[in-house]
Amino acid sequence: MERTRTRPGAAVFLMLILGHLGNALEVPLDLAQPPTITQQSPKDYIIDPRENIVIHCEAKGKPHPSFSWTRNGTHFDIDQDPKVTMRPRSGTLVVDISGEKAETYEGIYQCTARNKHGAAVSNNIVIRQSRSPLWSKERNEPIRVQEGEALVLHCRPPAGLPPPIIFWMDVNFQRLPQSSRVFQALNGDLYFSNVLKEDSRNDYICYARFPHTQTIQQKQPITLLVLNLDAVNETVAALFNETDLFSDGLAEERKPTFLIPSGSSSSKLVLRGQVLELECITEGLPTPEVSWSKLSGEFPDKRTSIVTFQKILRIVNVSDADAGEYRCTAHNRLASVHHTIRVTVKAAPYWLTTPRNLVLAPREKGQLICRASGTPKPTINWAMNGIPIENSPEDPNRKVEGDTIIFEEVQTGSSAVYQCNASNEYGYLLSNAFVNVLSETPRVLTPANQVYQVIRNNHALLDCSFFGSPIPKITWFKDSQSSTLEGDPYLLHENGTLEIYVAQAFNSGKYICVARNTLGIAENHVYLEVKEPTRILKQPKYKVAQRNRNVVFECKVKHDPTLIPIMIWLKDNGELPDDERFLVDSDSLTITDVTENDAGTYTCIMNTTLDHDSASAELTVVEQPDPPTDLELTDMKPRSVQLTWIPGDEHNSPIHKFVIQYTDSLHDHGHWHNLTHVPGSKTTAHLELSPYVHYSFRVLALNAVGLSDPSNPSHMYKTNPAAPDENPSGVKGFGTEHDNLMILWKPMSGLQANGPGLQYKVMWRQKDVDKNWTSVTVANVSKFMVSGTPTFTPYEVKVQAINNNGIGPDPAVVTGHSGENLPVQAPDNVQVLVLNSTLAEVHWEPVPPKTVRGHLKGYKVSYWRERSLHKHNPHRVEQQLLTFSGNKSHGMLPGLQPYSLYLFNVRVYNGKGEGPASSNLQFETPEGVPGRPSFLRITNSNLNNLTLEWGPPNDLNGHLTGYILKYQQVNNSNELGPMEELALPANKTSVTLPNLKYSTRYKFYFNAKTGQGAGPVITEEAVTIMDEAMPSRQVDIATQGWFIGLMCAIALLILVLLIICFIKRNKGGKYPVKEKEDAHTDPEFQPMKEDDCTFGEYSDTEDHKPLKGSRTPSNGTVHRDSSDDSLVDYGGGDGQFNEDGSFIGQYSGKSSIRETAEGPSPVNTTTMNSFV
């Protein structure tokens, strides 16, 4: 993505520097001053003879100057020629040429503007009439030339003023084609390095366009006949009765030869600043190639071009460094030749220092400098008021020293206009400069209070145009500062302009320009505003879109808020199409239903009055390719064909591959199948074909968007039938019953059959027993059943394809088995190893393979819990089954119940089913830890004791040896107290805990244990009963008289404090704020602030602070903290409140405990707040 920025500050700076800072001191027109020429016609003035002649001469001065003219060096009396008039208050001449020839007024004109302070003169203006003479009558004979020879068709246009522009066209006004063999030279002639037979034509026409009169003239057509050597032989044979003058019909090759310029070297003179054109025209066969080099250096960059098929070297704006030797090299396969051109650069006079107007006060000194250069060095001549200075009155205060005039202590009345003429043989320069002697107080010419706006980090130029004599001194000040602005970052120019090279925001403000001389002082105020630059923060990004989709280009911009932005979107540097699909928003461009025509470069431009920023992004519109066309079948063979096609439009997304599909109208008409694919760079495919198929092909193109539509089908191509190339696949043999063998295969398609009459030859034999194959031939089936086979016996089977044209290749042999039967033997030597209370390992001896009578799938172990080892706890569990795949000899029984009796057996199984089971064996699992007690609850809660009841675990998992009870206090901040532990015998089901603290919450941890250890814990929480006085003090506090009295006293105190503050605020004269209060019309009135409802300026911000430790959220709700306790939890989960806010959960008759196996519950803070 390309991005561009324009900073107008820099542009303004350059314009001021080039345009204003370089000018001489301007004298206001209300002051006396000698004439100054402001406009004049060019030195070489070519006029149109059909229009009036206007010779410009404008000047200014005080008093306004008068004008006079000379023609060819003598006075031109305008009043004597009624055709010539001078415009009012102007020196411009208008010549009415109606009825006159314009050439009558050709000549050299010079204008003089004069007032009492001096005279200024114009350049010598050479007036010439433009000419476009007619082509001379001529008759062009046909030109006959032998093929391969060089040829020049001359144009020779009539001499015009200015010279005409030449071009060659045919009779239909079409430009004749040019090349390195045929081209136009600088003089307008048409050159042929060698002619060919096709160059023959009768309408080679040279045209000349005269630019001043906009007329075109043409030369008579030229006829060119190119003869080959065969034609020459026939002509000679007819004339001289010879059969063969030339040995063959081919033109003889020749090495290059220079036509322009001729020889091996030449020279060229060019003036500085003009265009250098070096031409190198050659002939030869084959056509020579031309190249250029500079022997004394390199070509100047950006000013050099090689045009007209390398024949012309062009250098624009020639400088002295372009002098030297240039070599042109022409070569073909026969030889290489060189031509050296020595270039000499001369120069008409050009300024080094132009004389500038002088404004001097009486008795001041100054000088006029006139310096020019050129080749040869120009001569400097001075004149005063149009008269050579040596013929002007003597002035003791003036001294001429070559290119400088020095003035010492000038006197009032010595004002004059001086002319400097610098000339050599190639031209001249003339410049006027006046010396104006004045006494004038300073004045600032820049408008007052002018506002300059500039973008930050750009140049800021504050103008202070001034005048005064003597020349005033300029100083600048900023705002109310007394120090002058000089030095970094300020730069003061001679014309008074103050430059800030890199303006920043702090540079904004008022600036004062002060002009002083010995006669007085003047000042002016201007203002500088430094603005923030316009920046595109989010640039549009490159987009690839499918047709009919939507595209959004984002362009988010930041700009100075005081500048008015204007967003413009361009497409390919032009306006957006006038289409409602283009939706321009403040920071985006949306294109809906994109089409291919929408592709291009989109540029967002944010303009302000000072700067702009722009960013571009490209949109590429893609879609699926067009279908290929022109399918053609070539190189057709019995089993292959070549398919070619022409790709369709890829729509800006390269084609990845072409997919070739076919349909078989003989076997599968109307269904298309993928045949192959080729890379997207190819347009041909070699296709391998099958016999006995009626093929039609089509091609699809695939790019990143998707598949194209299919192409039109190709012509049908029929292949001849043949014997099968392959046999059926997927052949296998297996039994469905214990005495059969089923042979299956995948049927072959018509494409695979290779011909009509497809059949299958099915063959089988018992492996390692039979030597000969038993076979049967079948058709239109894909399986065959062999009956009467022995149980689970290996067989070799194969299937061969046959059709009317022969048999297929020798088929592959596949081994299968006849049908399976159930195993007949149970595993022997079954044993068990108990690893722990929940895991046992079973071992057995695998059965003999012959007894399996099928594919061995694995072994199955059935086991079940017969009972618990507790005599009082019989517990038969449903039988469980574990399968161990493969030829295993052991397996693990996980998840067993501790302290239990288990039975199990083992059996083998195959694909048919399971064999007989082994004898049942038994094993016992050892003790484990007990399960969780069945329940734990508090049955009696008193002031300082609690009674706990529990039930034994449902899963004892052994002999129960006792219980463990642990408990601890939990305070209101959810902190836990020290842990108490109590061991209880196994035969107990309840316990009473004495000496507990009243109105305290306790947490209990309870579990059972066996000889193997303690089981999992069950937990519970409970609260001892409160003291009788506590509920009323805690719950009914809001209804207590002392509480209500306290709240009323606090409210009364706050009211009294507010009244005191209000009275003190309104007692004027006793406080420093008296002056502010006197401004109010009603001293007793003090309005409240609207934002915080406080009185006047007084505000107690502490009133709005939350209480320390409070955590009330902004939405007014109170959230539960994870460390708080819930009183509702102690009321059985249904906490309730009376209308007076008292808590009644404890007295609702519900249980005061809650079963849990987790940690303490969080406090319900809503409940706790009800006590406040």
Short mmCIF file of C-alpha atoms in Angstrom, two decimals, residues 192-571:
data_model
loop_
_atom_site.label_atom_id
_atom_site.label_comp_id
_atom_site.label_asym_id
_atom_site.label_seq_id
_atom_site.Cartn_x
_atom_site.Cartn_y
_atom_site.Cartn_z
CA PHE A 192 15.48 1.97 -44.92
CA SER A 193 18.52 0.05 -43.62
CA ASN A 194 17.42 -2.62 -46.08
CA VAL A 195 14.19 -3.02 -48.02
CA LEU A 196 11.93 -6.04 -48.00
CA LYS A 197 9.35 -7.20 -50.47
CA GLU A 198 6.50 -6.05 -48.18
CA ASP A 199 7.83 -2.45 -48.32
CA SER A 200 6.34 -2.15 -51.80
CA ARG A 201 3.45 0.36 -51.82
CA ASN A 202 2.29 3.43 -53.73
CA ASP A 203 1.38 5.79 -50.88
CA TYR A 204 4.50 6.92 -49.06
CA ILE A 205 3.41 10.49 -48.26
CA CYS A 206 5.44 13.10 -46.32
CA TYR A 207 3.35 15.61 -44.36
CA ALA A 208 4.52 18.98 -42.96
CA ARG A 209 2.59 20.66 -40.14
CA PHE A 210 3.25 24.36 -39.58
CA PRO A 211 2.47 24.95 -35.89
CA HIS A 212 1.91 28.73 -35.95
CA THR A 213 -0.76 28.66 -38.64
CA GLN A 214 -1.95 25.13 -37.77
CA THR A 215 -1.82 24.10 -41.43
CA ILE A 216 -0.73 20.76 -42.88
CA GLN A 217 0.72 20.27 -46.33
CA GLN A 218 1.62 17.05 -48.08
CA LYS A 219 4.14 15.92 -50.62
CA GLN A 220 3.04 13.97 -53.69
CA PRO A 221 2.81 10.23 -52.93
CA ILE A 222 5.92 8.16 -53.61
CA THR A 223 5.63 4.68 -55.15
CA LEU A 224 8.18 2.06 -54.06
CA LEU A 225 8.66 -1.22 -55.94
CA VAL A 226 10.94 -3.80 -54.30
CA LEU A 227 12.30 -6.44 -56.70
CA ASN A 228 13.68 -9.76 -55.57
CA LEU A 229 16.49 -11.52 -57.42
CA ASP A 230 14.15 -14.01 -59.07
CA ALA A 231 12.34 -11.13 -60.76
CA VAL A 232 15.68 -9.63 -61.79
CA ASN A 233 16.71 -12.96 -63.35
CA GLU A 234 13.50 -13.15 -65.33
CA THR A 235 13.92 -9.57 -66.57
CA VAL A 236 17.54 -10.16 -67.62
CA ALA A 237 16.64 -13.47 -69.28
CA ALA A 238 13.95 -11.75 -71.34
CA LEU A 239 16.32 -8.97 -72.40
CA PHE A 240 19.55 -10.92 -72.96
CA ASN A 241 18.24 -14.44 -73.62
CA GLU A 242 20.18 -15.73 -70.60
CA THR A 243 18.77 -18.43 -68.38
CA ASP A 244 20.33 -17.49 -65.00
CA LEU A 245 22.29 -14.34 -64.41
CA PHE A 246 22.25 -14.64 -60.59
CA SER A 247 22.94 -17.92 -58.86
CA ASP A 248 20.13 -17.73 -56.23
CA GLY A 249 17.24 -15.52 -55.11
CA LEU A 250 18.70 -14.33 -51.77
CA ALA A 251 20.11 -10.81 -51.23
CA GLU A 252 23.76 -10.69 -50.31
CA GLU A 253 24.50 -9.78 -46.68
CA ARG A 254 26.68 -6.75 -45.99
CA LYS A 255 28.30 -5.11 -42.97
CA PRO A 256 26.97 -1.84 -41.44
CA THR A 257 27.72 1.51 -43.07
CA PHE A 258 27.00 5.01 -41.65
CA LEU A 259 24.68 7.19 -43.71
CA ILE A 260 24.30 10.06 -41.19
CA PRO A 261 26.83 11.25 -40.19
CA SER A 262 29.28 9.94 -42.75
CA GLY A 263 32.81 8.88 -42.08
CA SER A 264 34.35 7.88 -38.79
CA SER A 265 34.07 11.19 -36.92
CA SER A 266 32.17 14.47 -36.89
CA SER A 267 31.53 17.47 -34.62
CA LYS A 268 28.50 19.16 -33.14
CA LEU A 269 27.99 22.59 -31.56
CA VAL A 270 25.23 23.10 -28.99
CA LEU A 271 24.32 26.02 -26.75
CA ARG A 272 23.98 25.71 -22.99
CA GLY A 273 20.38 25.09 -21.90
CA GLN A 274 19.29 23.80 -25.33
CA VAL A 275 18.58 20.22 -26.45
CA LEU A 276 21.43 18.16 -27.86
CA GLU A 277 20.37 15.59 -30.46
CA LEU A 278 22.98 13.26 -31.93
CA GLU A 279 21.83 11.11 -34.84
CA CYS A 280 23.35 7.86 -36.07
CA ILE A 281 21.73 6.30 -39.17
CA THR A 282 23.16 3.13 -40.69
CA GLU A 283 22.40 0.62 -43.40
CA GLY A 284 23.32 -3.03 -43.71
CA LEU A 285 21.95 -6.57 -43.95
CA PRO A 286 20.96 -7.93 -41.49
CA THR A 287 19.65 -4.71 -39.95
CA PRO A 288 22.40 -3.21 -37.76
CA GLU A 289 21.81 -2.59 -34.07
CA VAL A 290 22.92 0.80 -32.69
CA SER A 291 24.31 1.65 -29.24
CA TRP A 292 25.71 4.82 -27.65
CA SER A 293 28.50 5.61 -25.17
CA LYS A 294 30.37 8.66 -23.93
CA LEU A 295 34.12 8.33 -24.09
CA SER A 296 34.83 11.07 -21.57
CA GLY A 297 32.31 10.18 -18.88
CA GLU A 298 28.80 9.01 -18.19
CA PHE A 299 25.47 10.19 -19.58
CA PRO A 300 23.74 12.69 -17.25
CA ASP A 301 20.99 11.05 -15.25
CA LYS A 302 17.39 12.13 -15.84
CA ARG A 303 18.37 14.35 -18.79
CA THR A 304 19.31 11.63 -21.29
CA SER A 305 17.06 9.57 -23.51
CA ILE A 306 17.75 7.34 -26.52
CA VAL A 307 14.85 7.40 -28.96
CA THR A 308 13.81 6.40 -32.48
CA PHE A 309 14.92 2.78 -32.10
CA GLN A 310 18.30 3.75 -30.61
CA LYS A 311 19.12 6.01 -33.58
CA ILE A 312 18.99 9.35 -31.69
CA LEU A 313 20.71 10.33 -28.43
CA ARG A 314 18.90 13.27 -26.78
CA ILE A 315 20.19 15.34 -23.82
CA VAL A 316 17.98 18.15 -22.57
CA ASN A 317 19.06 21.33 -20.73
CA VAL A 318 22.66 20.97 -21.87
CA SER A 319 25.41 22.07 -19.47
CA ASP A 320 29.15 22.55 -19.89
CA ALA A 321 29.70 19.05 -18.47
CA ASP A 322 27.99 17.54 -21.52
CA ALA A 323 30.85 18.52 -23.81
CA GLY A 324 33.08 15.67 -24.95
CA GLU A 325 33.25 12.75 -27.34
CA TYR A 326 30.25 10.48 -27.96
CA ARG A 327 30.55 7.18 -29.77
CA CYS A 328 27.87 5.51 -31.88
CA THR A 329 28.38 1.80 -32.55
CA ALA A 330 26.51 -0.14 -35.24
CA HIS A 331 26.88 -3.90 -35.56
CA ASN A 332 25.35 -6.97 -37.16
CA ARG A 333 26.66 -10.49 -37.41
CA LEU A 334 29.16 -9.52 -40.11
CA ALA A 335 30.96 -6.57 -38.50
CA SER A 336 30.91 -3.70 -36.05
CA VAL A 337 31.65 -0.04 -36.96
CA HIS A 338 32.04 3.14 -34.87
CA HIS A 339 31.51 6.86 -35.34
CA THR A 340 32.79 9.49 -32.90
CA ILE A 341 31.04 12.84 -32.48
CA ARG A 342 32.89 15.64 -30.70
CA VAL A 343 30.37 17.88 -28.91
CA THR A 344 31.29 21.49 -28.12
CA VAL A 345 29.12 23.47 -25.70
CA LYS A 346 28.93 27.24 -26.10
CA ALA A 347 26.72 29.54 -24.03
CA ALA A 348 24.76 32.70 -24.69
CA PRO A 349 25.04 35.11 -21.76
CA TYR A 350 23.28 34.04 -18.58
CA TRP A 351 22.93 35.90 -15.31
CA LEU A 352 25.11 35.35 -12.29
CA THR A 353 23.95 38.51 -10.52
CA THR A 354 21.06 40.58 -11.88
CA PRO A 355 21.12 44.30 -11.03
CA ARG A 356 18.57 45.11 -8.33
CA ASN A 357 16.78 48.41 -7.69
CA LEU A 358 18.44 50.67 -5.15
CA VAL A 359 16.52 52.89 -2.73
CA LEU A 360 18.95 55.25 -1.01
CA ALA A 361 18.54 58.09 1.42
CA PRO A 362 20.46 61.28 0.73
CA ARG A 363 24.20 60.95 1.44
CA GLU A 364 23.94 57.10 1.53
CA LYS A 365 26.09 54.86 -0.61
CA GLY A 366 25.32 51.76 -2.62
CA GLN A 367 26.19 49.81 -5.75
CA LEU A 368 24.63 48.12 -8.77
CA ILE A 369 26.17 44.77 -9.70
CA CYS A 370 25.67 43.18 -13.12
CA ARG A 371 27.43 39.83 -13.47
CA ALA A 372 26.89 37.41 -16.34
CA SER A 373 28.67 34.43 -17.78
CA GLY A 374 28.76 32.72 -21.15
CA THR A 375 31.04 31.10 -23.71
CA PRO A 376 32.74 33.17 -24.89
CA LYS A 377 32.72 35.51 -21.87
CA PRO A 378 30.13 38.25 -22.46
CA THR A 379 30.87 41.98 -22.63
CA ILE A 380 29.19 44.24 -20.04
CA ASN A 381 27.91 47.67 -21.18
CA TRP A 382 26.10 50.20 -18.95
CA ALA A 383 23.58 52.85 -19.92
CA MET A 384 21.66 55.44 -17.92
CA ASN A 385 18.05 56.24 -18.91
CA GLY A 386 18.69 54.47 -22.23
CA ILE A 387 21.85 56.44 -23.08
CA PRO A 388 25.31 54.79 -22.92
CA ILE A 389 26.81 55.79 -19.63
CA GLU A 390 29.87 57.23 -21.23
CA ASN A 391 27.56 59.70 -23.05
CA SER A 392 25.55 60.52 -19.90
CA PRO A 393 26.16 63.60 -17.69
CA GLU A 394 29.08 63.23 -15.33
CA ASP A 395 28.31 62.48 -11.70
CA PRO A 396 31.18 62.79 -9.20
CA ASN A 397 29.37 60.49 -6.79
CA ARG A 398 29.17 57.66 -9.35
CA LYS A 399 31.97 55.39 -10.47
CA VAL A 400 31.79 52.54 -13.02
CA GLU A 401 34.11 49.59 -12.45
CA GLY A 402 33.39 46.93 -15.07
CA ASP A 403 30.28 45.05 -14.01
CA THR A 404 29.70 47.31 -10.96
CA ILE A 405 28.53 50.93 -10.51
CA ILE A 406 29.48 52.39 -7.13
CA PHE A 407 27.51 55.34 -5.63
CA GLU A 408 28.94 57.53 -2.86
CA GLU A 409 26.88 60.08 -0.88
CA VAL A 410 24.04 60.29 -3.36
CA GLN A 411 22.14 63.56 -3.61
CA THR A 412 18.44 64.30 -3.87
CA GLY A 413 17.49 64.49 -7.52
CA SER A 414 20.06 61.92 -8.72
CA SER A 415 17.44 59.20 -9.26
CA ALA A 416 17.81 57.39 -12.61
CA VAL A 417 17.32 54.04 -14.37
CA TYR A 418 20.48 52.15 -15.32
CA GLN A 419 20.63 49.49 -18.04
CA CYS A 420 23.12 46.61 -18.03
CA ASN A 421 23.71 44.79 -21.35
CA ALA A 422 25.69 41.54 -21.35
CA SER A 423 26.35 40.17 -24.87
CA ASN A 424 28.44 37.75 -26.89
CA GLU A 425 28.10 36.28 -30.37
CA TYR A 426 25.26 33.94 -29.26
CA GLY A 427 22.96 36.51 -27.68
CA TYR A 428 22.49 39.25 -25.14
CA LEU A 429 20.85 40.05 -21.78
CA LEU A 430 19.34 43.41 -20.85
CA SER A 431 18.28 44.42 -17.34
CA ASN A 432 16.94 47.69 -15.90
CA ALA A 433 17.63 48.76 -12.31
CA PHE A 434 16.82 52.15 -10.86
CA VAL A 435 18.46 54.21 -8.17
CA ASN A 436 15.79 56.11 -6.25
CA VAL A 437 16.93 58.75 -3.74
CA LEU A 438 14.25 59.22 -1.06
CA SER A 439 13.79 60.23 2.57
CA GLU A 440 10.90 58.24 3.98
CA THR A 441 9.78 57.11 7.43
CA PRO A 442 9.26 53.36 7.90
CA ARG A 443 5.98 51.79 6.94
CA VAL A 444 4.84 48.15 7.24
CA LEU A 445 3.04 47.00 4.12
CA THR A 446 1.74 43.66 5.49
CA PRO A 447 -1.95 43.91 6.50
CA ALA A 448 -2.49 44.30 10.24
CA ASN A 449 -3.76 41.45 12.43
CA GLN A 450 -3.19 38.90 9.71
CA VAL A 451 -3.58 35.30 10.92
CA TYR A 452 -1.12 32.65 9.70
CA GLN A 453 -2.01 29.00 10.10
CA VAL A 454 0.56 26.25 9.78
CA ILE A 455 0.72 22.54 10.51
CA ARG A 456 2.92 21.43 13.39
CA ASN A 457 6.50 20.44 12.42
CA ASN A 458 6.32 22.54 9.22
CA HIS A 459 7.86 25.88 8.33
CA ALA A 460 6.10 28.97 9.58
CA LEU A 461 6.74 32.22 7.66
CA LEU A 462 5.42 35.45 9.16
CA ASP A 463 5.47 38.26 6.61
CA CYS A 464 6.59 41.78 7.40
CA SER A 465 6.79 43.65 4.08
CA PHE A 466 8.21 47.07 4.75
CA PHE A 467 9.53 50.21 3.16
CA GLY A 468 11.53 53.21 4.29
CA SER A 469 14.55 55.24 3.35
CA PRO A 470 17.04 54.74 4.87
CA ILE A 471 16.13 51.03 4.81
CA PRO A 472 14.53 50.22 8.17
CA LYS A 473 15.83 47.58 10.53
CA ILE A 474 13.30 44.88 11.37
CA THR A 475 12.91 43.28 14.79
CA TRP A 476 10.30 40.79 16.00
CA PHE A 477 8.71 40.25 19.39
CA LYS A 478 6.27 37.61 20.66
CA ASP A 479 3.26 38.32 22.88
CA SER A 480 4.32 40.60 25.75
CA GLN A 481 7.97 39.52 25.78
CA SER A 482 10.54 42.29 25.63
CA SER A 483 13.37 40.25 24.10
CA THR A 484 13.76 40.15 20.33
CA LEU A 485 13.28 36.92 18.43
CA GLU A 486 16.62 35.91 17.01
CA GLY A 487 18.62 32.74 16.89
CA ASP A 488 17.31 29.19 17.03
CA PRO A 489 14.47 28.47 16.30
CA TYR A 490 13.98 31.80 14.54
CA LEU A 491 15.49 33.05 11.29
CA LEU A 492 15.01 36.63 10.09
CA HIS A 493 15.19 37.17 6.31
CA GLU A 494 16.29 40.35 4.56
CA ASN A 495 12.75 41.19 3.46
CA GLY A 496 11.55 41.14 7.09
CA THR A 497 9.98 37.68 7.02
CA LEU A 498 10.37 35.73 10.27
CA GLU A 499 10.84 32.02 9.73
CA ILE A 500 10.22 29.32 12.31
CA TYR A 501 11.79 26.27 10.76
CA VAL A 502 9.88 23.63 12.76
CA ALA A 503 6.72 25.13 14.23
CA GLN A 504 5.37 23.64 17.47
CA ALA A 505 2.18 24.27 19.43
CA PHE A 506 3.94 26.59 21.87
CA ASN A 507 4.90 28.84 18.92
CA SER A 508 1.26 29.90 18.58
CA GLY A 509 0.50 33.47 19.64
CA LYS A 510 0.76 37.15 18.70
CA TYR A 511 3.90 38.42 16.95
CA ILE A 512 4.93 42.07 16.65
CA CYS A 513 7.04 43.26 13.72
CA VAL A 514 8.84 46.60 14.35
CA ALA A 515 10.50 48.65 11.54
CA ARG A 516 12.94 51.44 12.55
CA ASN A 517 15.12 53.93 10.70
CA THR A 518 16.55 57.33 11.55
CA LEU A 519 13.29 59.01 10.59
CA GLY A 520 10.82 56.99 12.65
CA ILE A 521 9.29 53.67 13.71
CA ALA A 522 6.35 51.51 12.61
CA GLU A 523 4.97 48.20 13.87
CA ASN A 524 2.45 45.56 12.89
CA HIS A 525 0.76 42.66 14.70
CA VAL A 526 0.22 39.23 13.17
CA TYR A 527 -0.96 35.96 14.70
CA LEU A 528 0.32 32.42 14.33
CA GLU A 529 -1.84 29.35 14.88
CA VAL A 530 -0.05 25.99 14.89
CA LYS A 531 -2.43 23.17 14.01
CA GLU A 532 -2.15 19.43 14.51
CA PRO A 533 -1.37 17.50 11.32
CA THR A 534 -3.94 15.39 9.58
CA ARG A 535 -3.06 11.71 9.93
CA ILE A 536 -4.68 8.54 8.71
CA LEU A 537 -4.65 6.23 11.72
CA LYS A 538 -6.19 3.19 10.07
CA GLN A 539 -5.34 2.85 6.41
CA PRO A 540 -7.38 0.93 3.85
CA LYS A 541 -5.98 -2.53 3.23
CA TYR A 542 -5.55 -4.62 0.12
CA LYS A 543 -8.74 -6.54 -0.60
CA VAL A 544 -9.50 -9.60 -2.65
CA ALA A 545 -13.23 -10.00 -3.13
CA GLN A 546 -15.46 -12.37 -5.02
CA ARG A 547 -17.96 -10.98 -7.45
CA ASN A 548 -21.33 -10.00 -5.92
CA ARG A 549 -19.81 -9.76 -2.44
CA ASN A 550 -19.43 -6.56 -0.40
CA VAL A 551 -16.14 -4.80 0.31
CA VAL A 552 -15.38 -2.22 3.00
CA PHE A 553 -12.30 0.01 2.91
CA GLU A 554 -11.66 1.68 6.27
CA CYS A 555 -9.95 5.04 6.57
CA LYS A 556 -9.90 6.40 10.12
CA VAL A 557 -8.39 9.89 10.37
CA LYS A 558 -7.18 12.19 13.12
CA HIS A 559 -7.11 15.93 12.42
CA ASP A 560 -6.96 19.25 14.17
CA PRO A 561 -10.42 19.90 15.67
CA THR A 562 -10.39 23.54 14.52
CA LEU A 563 -9.95 22.59 10.87
CA ILE A 564 -12.84 21.42 8.75
CA PRO A 565 -12.00 18.06 7.17
CA ILE A 566 -13.29 16.86 3.82
CA MET A 567 -13.00 13.16 2.99
CA ILE A 568 -12.60 12.30 -0.68
CA TRP A 569 -12.37 8.82 -2.21
CA LEU A 570 -10.77 8.25 -5.60
CA LYS A 571 -10.68 5.24 -7.88
#
